[in-house]
PDB file of C-alpha atoms in Angstrom:
ATOM      1  CA  UNK A   1     -37.785 -42.706 -71.411  1.00 57.00           C
ATOM      2  CA  UNK A   2     -35.048 -43.995 -69.109  1.00 53.00           C
ATOM      3  CA  UNK A   3     -32.772 -41.193 -70.219  1.00 53.00           C
ATOM      4  CA  UNK A   4     -35.463 -38.693 -69.329  1.00 49.00           C
ATOM      5  CA  UNK A   5     -35.925 -40.213 -65.880  1.00 54.00           C
ATOM      6  CA  UNK A   6     -32.158 -40.189 -65.311  1.00 53.00           C
ATOM      7  CA  UNK A   7     -32.011 -36.568 -66.414  1.00 57.00           C
ATOM      8  CA  UNK A   8     -34.859 -35.614 -64.051  1.00 53.00           C
ATOM      9  CA  UNK A   9     -33.227 -37.478 -61.161  1.00 51.00           C
ATOM     10  CA  UNK A  10     -29.895 -35.799 -61.922  1.00 51.00           C
ATOM     11  CA  UNK A  11     -31.497 -32.362 -61.981  1.00 54.00           C
ATOM     12  CA  UNK A  12     -33.359 -33.154 -58.737  1.00 57.00           C
ATOM     13  CA  UNK A  13     -30.136 -34.211 -57.001  1.00 45.00           C
ATOM     14  CA  UNK A  14     -28.389 -31.063 -58.209  1.00 55.00           C
ATOM     15  CA  UNK A  15     -31.251 -28.861 -56.960  1.00 46.00           C
ATOM     16  CA  UNK A  16     -31.221 -30.609 -53.567  1.00 55.00           C
ATOM     17  CA  UNK A  17     -27.450 -30.125 -53.263  1.00 49.00           C
ATOM     18  CA  UNK A  18     -27.770 -26.432 -54.187  1.00 54.00           C
ATOM     19  CA  UNK A  19     -30.546 -25.947 -51.606  1.00 45.00           C
ATOM     20  CA  UNK A  20     -28.507 -27.732 -48.896  1.00 47.00           C
ATOM     21  CA  UNK A  21     -25.405 -25.706 -49.751  1.00 47.00           C
ATOM     22  CA  UNK A  22     -27.427 -22.488 -49.633  1.00 46.00           C
ATOM     23  CA  UNK A  23     -28.953 -23.394 -46.275  1.00 51.00           C
ATOM     24  CA  UNK A  24     -25.518 -24.322 -44.876  1.00 44.00           C
ATOM     25  CA  UNK A  25     -24.041 -21.014 -46.005  1.00 46.00           C
ATOM     26  CA  UNK A  26     -27.027 -19.165 -44.566  1.00 45.00           C
ATOM     27  CA  UNK A  27     -26.688 -21.060 -41.274  1.00 40.00           C
ATOM     28  CA  UNK A  28     -22.958 -20.386 -41.224  1.00 43.00           C
ATOM     29  CA  UNK A  29     -23.554 -16.704 -41.888  1.00 43.00           C
ATOM     30  CA  UNK A  30     -26.162 -16.481 -39.114  1.00 42.00           C
ATOM     31  CA  UNK A  31     -23.857 -18.378 -36.758  1.00 47.00           C
ATOM     32  CA  UNK A  32     -20.944 -16.022 -37.472  1.00 48.00           C
ATOM     33  CA  UNK A  33     -23.236 -13.030 -37.123  1.00 53.00           C
ATOM     34  CA  UNK A  34     -24.489 -14.360 -33.794  1.00 56.00           C
ATOM     35  CA  UNK A  35     -20.952 -14.896 -32.547  1.00 53.00           C
ATOM     36  CA  UNK A  36     -19.923 -11.408 -33.596  1.00 62.00           C
ATOM     37  CA  UNK A  37     -22.976  -9.939 -31.857  1.00 57.00           C
ATOM     38  CA  UNK A  38     -22.228 -11.857 -28.653  1.00 66.00           C
ATOM     39  CA  UNK A  39     -18.579 -10.801 -28.717  1.00 71.00           C
ATOM     40  CA  UNK A  40     -19.500  -7.143 -29.188  1.00 74.00           C
ATOM     41  CA  UNK A  41     -22.020  -7.386 -26.347  1.00 71.00           C
ATOM     42  CA  UNK A  42     -19.408  -8.849 -24.003  1.00 69.00           C
ATOM     43  CA  UNK A  43     -16.830  -6.239 -24.978  1.00 70.00           C
ATOM     44  CA  UNK A  44     -19.377  -3.502 -24.273  1.00 73.00           C
ATOM     45  CA  UNK A  45     -20.107  -4.979 -20.840  1.00 68.00           C
ATOM     46  CA  UNK A  46     -16.387  -5.067 -20.039  1.00 71.00           C
ATOM     47  CA  UNK A  47     -16.142  -1.423 -21.093  1.00 72.00           C
ATOM     48  CA  UNK A  48     -19.054  -0.599 -18.790  1.00 69.00           C
ATOM     49  CA  UNK A  49     -17.309  -2.383 -15.919  1.00 67.00           C
ATOM     50  CA  UNK A  50     -13.981  -0.741 -16.801  1.00 62.00           C
ATOM     51  CA  UNK A  51     -14.242   2.241 -14.499  1.00 73.00           C
ATOM     52  CA  UNK A  52     -12.815   3.586 -11.280  1.00 79.00           C
ATOM     53  CA  UNK A  53     -14.339   1.822  -8.269  1.00 80.00           C
ATOM     54  CA  UNK A  54     -13.835   4.056  -5.229  1.00 84.00           C
ATOM     55  CA  UNK A  55     -14.645   3.393  -1.581  1.00 89.00           C
ATOM     56  CA  UNK A  56     -14.282   6.287   0.855  1.00 90.00           C
ATOM     57  CA  UNK A  57     -13.670   6.363   4.588  1.00 90.00           C
ATOM     58  CA  UNK A  58     -12.798   8.796   7.380  1.00 91.00           C
ATOM     59  CA  UNK A  59     -10.361   8.264  10.238  1.00 90.00           C
ATOM     60  CA  UNK A  60      -9.442  10.358  13.274  1.00 88.00           C
ATOM     61  CA  UNK A  61      -6.696  10.085  15.855  1.00 87.00           C
ATOM     62  CA  UNK A  62      -4.938  12.133  18.513  1.00 88.00           C
ATOM     63  CA  UNK A  63      -1.137  11.986  18.762  1.00 84.00           C
ATOM     64  CA  UNK A  64       1.293  13.482  21.262  1.00 85.00           C
ATOM     65  CA  UNK A  65       4.618  14.460  19.721  1.00 81.00           C
ATOM     66  CA  UNK A  66       7.689  14.975  21.902  1.00 74.00           C
ATOM     67  CA  UNK A  67      11.303  15.756  21.122  1.00 69.00           C
ATOM     68  CA  UNK A  68      14.180  16.596  23.435  1.00 60.00           C
ATOM     69  CA  UNK A  69      17.536  18.236  22.739  1.00 62.00           C
ATOM     70  CA  UNK A  70      20.221  17.747  25.386  1.00 56.00           C
ATOM     71  CA  UNK A  71      23.349  19.794  26.001  1.00 53.00           C
ATOM     72  CA  UNK A  72      26.352  19.852  28.343  1.00 49.00           C
ATOM     73  CA  UNK A  73      26.675  16.092  28.786  1.00 50.00           C
ATOM     74  CA  UNK A  74      22.881  15.750  28.968  1.00 54.00           C
ATOM     75  CA  UNK A  75      22.755  17.999  32.007  1.00 51.00           C
ATOM     76  CA  UNK A  76      20.498  20.536  30.242  1.00 56.00           C
ATOM     77  CA  UNK A  77      17.626  19.633  27.951  1.00 58.00           C
ATOM     78  CA  UNK A  78      15.139  21.582  25.902  1.00 61.00           C
ATOM     79  CA  UNK A  79      11.899  19.820  25.119  1.00 75.00           C
ATOM     80  CA  UNK A  80       9.303  20.527  22.493  1.00 77.00           C
ATOM     81  CA  UNK A  81       5.946  18.871  22.354  1.00 83.00           C
ATOM     82  CA  UNK A  82       2.516  19.248  20.841  1.00 85.00           C
ATOM     83  CA  UNK A  83      -0.880  17.632  20.864  1.00 88.00           C
ATOM     84  CA  UNK A  84      -1.786  16.669  17.299  1.00 87.00           C
ATOM     85  CA  UNK A  85      -5.335  16.054  16.102  1.00 91.00           C
ATOM     86  CA  UNK A  86      -5.597  14.198  12.802  1.00 90.00           C
ATOM     87  CA  UNK A  87      -8.669  13.906  10.590  1.00 92.00           C
ATOM     88  CA  UNK A  88      -8.075  11.990   7.390  1.00 91.00           C
ATOM     89  CA  UNK A  89     -10.139  11.211   4.317  1.00 92.00           C
ATOM     90  CA  UNK A  90      -9.123   7.885   2.827  1.00 91.00           C
ATOM     91  CA  UNK A  91     -10.000   6.324  -0.514  1.00 91.00           C
ATOM     92  CA  UNK A  92      -9.454   2.767  -1.702  1.00 91.00           C
ATOM     93  CA  UNK A  93      -9.790   2.560  -5.467  1.00 91.00           C
ATOM     94  CA  UNK A  94      -9.572  -0.074  -8.201  1.00 90.00           C
ATOM     95  CA  UNK A  95      -8.962   1.311 -11.682  1.00 90.00           C
ATOM     96  CA  UNK A  96     -10.654  -1.304 -13.861  1.00 86.00           C
ATOM     97  CA  UNK A  97      -9.556   0.556 -17.001  1.00 86.00           C
ATOM     98  CA  UNK A  98      -6.277  -1.266 -16.364  1.00 88.00           C
ATOM     99  CA  UNK A  99      -7.855  -4.729 -16.243  1.00 87.00           C
ATOM    100  CA  UNK A 100      -6.409  -7.096 -18.857  1.00 89.00           C
ATOM    101  CA  UNK A 101      -8.483  -9.832 -20.498  1.00 87.00           C
ATOM    102  CA  UNK A 102      -8.641 -12.106 -23.532  1.00 90.00           C
ATOM    103  CA  UNK A 103     -11.711 -13.062 -25.581  1.00 86.00           C
ATOM    104  CA  UNK A 104     -11.622 -16.448 -27.330  1.00 88.00           C
ATOM    105  CA  UNK A 105     -14.505 -16.335 -29.809  1.00 84.00           C
ATOM    106  CA  UNK A 106     -13.961 -19.865 -31.085  1.00 85.00           C
ATOM    107  CA  UNK A 107     -14.277 -21.470 -27.634  1.00 89.00           C
ATOM    108  CA  UNK A 108     -16.627 -18.788 -26.266  1.00 87.00           C
ATOM    109  CA  UNK A 109     -14.307 -18.075 -23.356  1.00 89.00           C
ATOM    110  CA  UNK A 110     -13.292 -14.873 -21.604  1.00 89.00           C
ATOM    111  CA  UNK A 111     -10.107 -15.028 -19.556  1.00 91.00           C
ATOM    112  CA  UNK A 112      -9.329 -12.283 -17.056  1.00 90.00           C
ATOM    113  CA  UNK A 113      -5.544 -12.018 -17.184  1.00 91.00           C
ATOM    114  CA  UNK A 114      -4.926  -9.308 -14.613  1.00 89.00           C
ATOM    115  CA  UNK A 115      -6.908  -7.282 -12.085  1.00 88.00           C
ATOM    116  CA  UNK A 116      -5.196  -4.095 -10.863  1.00 88.00           C
ATOM    117  CA  UNK A 117      -4.188  -3.788  -7.224  1.00 89.00           C
ATOM    118  CA  UNK A 118      -5.992  -1.304  -5.050  1.00 89.00           C
ATOM    119  CA  UNK A 119      -4.746   2.258  -4.780  1.00 91.00           C
ATOM    120  CA  UNK A 120      -4.942   3.707  -1.262  1.00 90.00           C
ATOM    121  CA  UNK A 121      -4.852   7.475  -0.880  1.00 90.00           C
ATOM    122  CA  UNK A 122      -4.608   9.153   2.525  1.00 88.00           C
ATOM    123  CA  UNK A 123      -5.266  12.876   2.830  1.00 89.00           C
ATOM    124  CA  UNK A 124      -4.676  13.880   6.462  1.00 87.00           C
ATOM    125  CA  UNK A 125      -5.668  17.212   7.968  1.00 90.00           C
ATOM    126  CA  UNK A 126      -3.181  17.770  10.812  1.00 87.00           C
ATOM    127  CA  UNK A 127      -3.747  20.407  13.483  1.00 89.00           C
ATOM    128  CA  UNK A 128      -1.393  21.287  16.345  1.00 84.00           C
ATOM    129  CA  UNK A 129      -2.559  22.182  19.859  1.00 86.00           C
ATOM    130  CA  UNK A 130      -0.736  22.982  23.127  1.00 80.00           C
ATOM    131  CA  UNK A 131       2.536  23.577  21.324  1.00 77.00           C
ATOM    132  CA  UNK A 132       5.535  23.942  23.651  1.00 78.00           C
ATOM    133  CA  UNK A 133       8.974  24.768  22.275  1.00 75.00           C
ATOM    134  CA  UNK A 134      12.066  26.830  22.971  1.00 70.00           C
ATOM    135  CA  UNK A 135      14.404  28.937  20.879  1.00 69.00           C
ATOM    136  CA  UNK A 136      17.072  26.248  21.237  1.00 68.00           C
ATOM    137  CA  UNK A 137      14.693  23.489  20.181  1.00 74.00           C
ATOM    138  CA  UNK A 138      11.939  24.920  17.973  1.00 80.00           C
ATOM    139  CA  UNK A 139       9.611  23.034  15.629  1.00 79.00           C
ATOM    140  CA  UNK A 140      11.170  22.740  12.179  1.00 83.00           C
ATOM    141  CA  UNK A 141      10.218  21.399   8.771  1.00 82.00           C
ATOM    142  CA  UNK A 142      11.935  18.137   9.673  1.00 85.00           C
ATOM    143  CA  UNK A 143       9.565  17.724  12.649  1.00 83.00           C
ATOM    144  CA  UNK A 144       6.525  18.251  10.437  1.00 85.00           C
ATOM    145  CA  UNK A 145       7.816  15.723   7.899  1.00 87.00           C
ATOM    146  CA  UNK A 146       8.372  13.142  10.667  1.00 86.00           C
ATOM    147  CA  UNK A 147       4.914  13.782  12.077  1.00 84.00           C
ATOM    148  CA  UNK A 148       3.274  13.502   8.653  1.00 86.00           C
ATOM    149  CA  UNK A 149       5.114  10.243   7.907  1.00 87.00           C
ATOM    150  CA  UNK A 150       4.209   8.805  11.307  1.00 86.00           C
ATOM    151  CA  UNK A 151       0.560   9.822  10.951  1.00 86.00           C
ATOM    152  CA  UNK A 152       0.269   8.160   7.532  1.00 87.00           C
ATOM    153  CA  UNK A 153       1.933   4.970   8.817  1.00 88.00           C
ATOM    154  CA  UNK A 154      -0.525   4.784  11.742  1.00 87.00           C
ATOM    155  CA  UNK A 155      -3.466   5.421   9.423  1.00 88.00           C
ATOM    156  CA  UNK A 156      -2.271   2.713   7.022  1.00 87.00           C
ATOM    157  CA  UNK A 157      -2.345   0.200   9.910  1.00 88.00           C
ATOM    158  CA  UNK A 158      -5.839   1.343  10.865  1.00 87.00           C
ATOM    159  CA  UNK A 159      -7.027   0.914   7.278  1.00 87.00           C
ATOM    160  CA  UNK A 160      -5.665  -2.653   7.164  1.00 85.00           C
ATOM    161  CA  UNK A 161      -7.632  -3.515  10.300  1.00 85.00           C
ATOM    162  CA  UNK A 162     -10.803  -1.687   9.250  1.00 86.00           C
ATOM    163  CA  UNK A 163     -13.714  -2.833   7.031  1.00 89.00           C
ATOM    164  CA  UNK A 164     -12.758  -0.235   4.391  1.00 89.00           C
ATOM    165  CA  UNK A 165     -10.546  -2.526   2.290  1.00 87.00           C
ATOM    166  CA  UNK A 166     -13.046  -5.377   2.558  1.00 87.00           C
ATOM    167  CA  UNK A 167     -15.867  -3.083   1.455  1.00 89.00           C
ATOM    168  CA  UNK A 168     -13.759  -1.965  -1.513  1.00 89.00           C
ATOM    169  CA  UNK A 169     -13.098  -5.594  -2.488  1.00 87.00           C
ATOM    170  CA  UNK A 170     -16.827  -6.374  -2.253  1.00 88.00           C
ATOM    171  CA  UNK A 171     -17.566  -3.492  -4.621  1.00 88.00           C
ATOM    172  CA  UNK A 172     -14.888  -4.768  -6.999  1.00 89.00           C
ATOM    173  CA  UNK A 173     -16.382  -8.276  -7.010  1.00 88.00           C
ATOM    174  CA  UNK A 174     -19.841  -6.799  -7.569  1.00 87.00           C
ATOM    175  CA  UNK A 175     -18.591  -5.029 -10.703  1.00 86.00           C
ATOM    176  CA  UNK A 176     -16.758  -8.088 -12.043  1.00 87.00           C
ATOM    177  CA  UNK A 177     -19.814 -10.252 -11.407  1.00 87.00           C
ATOM    178  CA  UNK A 178     -21.661  -8.276 -14.084  1.00 86.00           C
ATOM    179  CA  UNK A 179     -19.357  -9.915 -16.628  1.00 85.00           C
ATOM    180  CA  UNK A 180     -20.020 -13.327 -15.052  1.00 87.00           C
ATOM    181  CA  UNK A 181     -23.802 -12.850 -15.251  1.00 86.00           C
ATOM    182  CA  UNK A 182     -23.609 -11.919 -18.944  1.00 84.00           C
ATOM    183  CA  UNK A 183     -21.286 -14.773 -19.916  1.00 85.00           C
ATOM    184  CA  UNK A 184     -23.463 -17.304 -18.076  1.00 85.00           C
ATOM    185  CA  UNK A 185     -26.611 -16.024 -19.776  1.00 84.00           C
ATOM    186  CA  UNK A 186     -24.974 -16.323 -23.215  1.00 83.00           C
ATOM    187  CA  UNK A 187     -23.431 -19.751 -22.701  1.00 87.00           C
ATOM    188  CA  UNK A 188     -19.874 -18.425 -22.543  1.00 88.00           C
ATOM    189  CA  UNK A 189     -17.232 -19.346 -19.963  1.00 90.00           C
ATOM    190  CA  UNK A 190     -15.398 -16.934 -17.678  1.00 90.00           C
ATOM    191  CA  UNK A 191     -11.934 -17.909 -16.433  1.00 90.00           C
ATOM    192  CA  UNK A 192      -9.542 -16.374 -13.955  1.00 89.00           C
ATOM    193  CA  UNK A 193      -6.354 -17.648 -12.349  1.00 86.00           C
ATOM    194  CA  UNK A 194      -6.535 -20.902 -14.321  1.00 85.00           C
ATOM    195  CA  UNK A 195     -10.053 -21.717 -13.102  1.00 88.00           C
ATOM    196  CA  UNK A 196     -13.547 -21.485 -14.525  1.00 89.00           C
ATOM    197  CA  UNK A 197     -15.608 -18.995 -12.503  1.00 87.00           C
ATOM    198  CA  UNK A 198     -19.219 -20.101 -12.127  1.00 85.00           C
ATOM    199  CA  UNK A 199     -20.413 -18.047  -9.151  1.00 82.00           C
ATOM    200  CA  UNK A 200     -19.729 -14.824  -7.284  1.00 80.00           C
ATOM    201  CA  UNK A 201     -18.501 -16.922  -4.346  1.00 80.00           C
ATOM    202  CA  UNK A 202     -15.779 -18.439  -6.535  1.00 78.00           C
ATOM    203  CA  UNK A 203     -14.772 -14.923  -7.576  1.00 73.00           C
ATOM    204  CA  UNK A 204     -14.322 -14.059  -3.900  1.00 76.00           C
ATOM    205  CA  UNK A 205     -12.269 -17.188  -3.225  1.00 75.00           C
ATOM    206  CA  UNK A 206     -10.057 -17.012  -6.329  1.00 70.00           C
ATOM    207  CA  UNK A 207      -9.332 -13.295  -6.516  1.00 67.00           C
ATOM    208  CA  UNK A 208      -5.787 -12.593  -5.417  1.00 55.00           C
ATOM    209  CA  UNK A 209      -6.019  -9.018  -4.209  1.00 54.00           C
TER     210      UNK A 209
END
């Protein structure tokens, strides 16, 4: 009788261990499956964010160009001048296809390693008015190159002092915040520049653009 009881107890213990092992394996499988699903979801969101963010602007300016050629010990001079009207379309773009990141599945952490710098493109439309020149001092290709270079330099200064770059950065942060929202909702952590990012405000403060 005692042997029978021992045998039943032994079988019961074995069954319980098998059930526990099965449940553990099932839990482990579900946990791994969950982690894989979350990782794929995050990667898809990063792909969605990975696009060209473009902010456009328009600038205008009027420039007077003058140049003087002197001869005979500066006793005779020939001047050329023109009124230049510039209309320029400007774009500030962030190519987020170039963003580098690392996904740590074990610690449920995404680390943004690098955010590309902005690309500024200036396309000026230059028109000349009231052109005055002489045969001894005519407008040449060198003049047009100088004017074009000067115009772009002036426009670059205007862009720095305009809201265009700030607007572009705001759009960039808005795109990156989509990753932050997803990671927060899934219990993951987003890091950048050695810090954990918990809000859009921290993104704005910690982004080195």
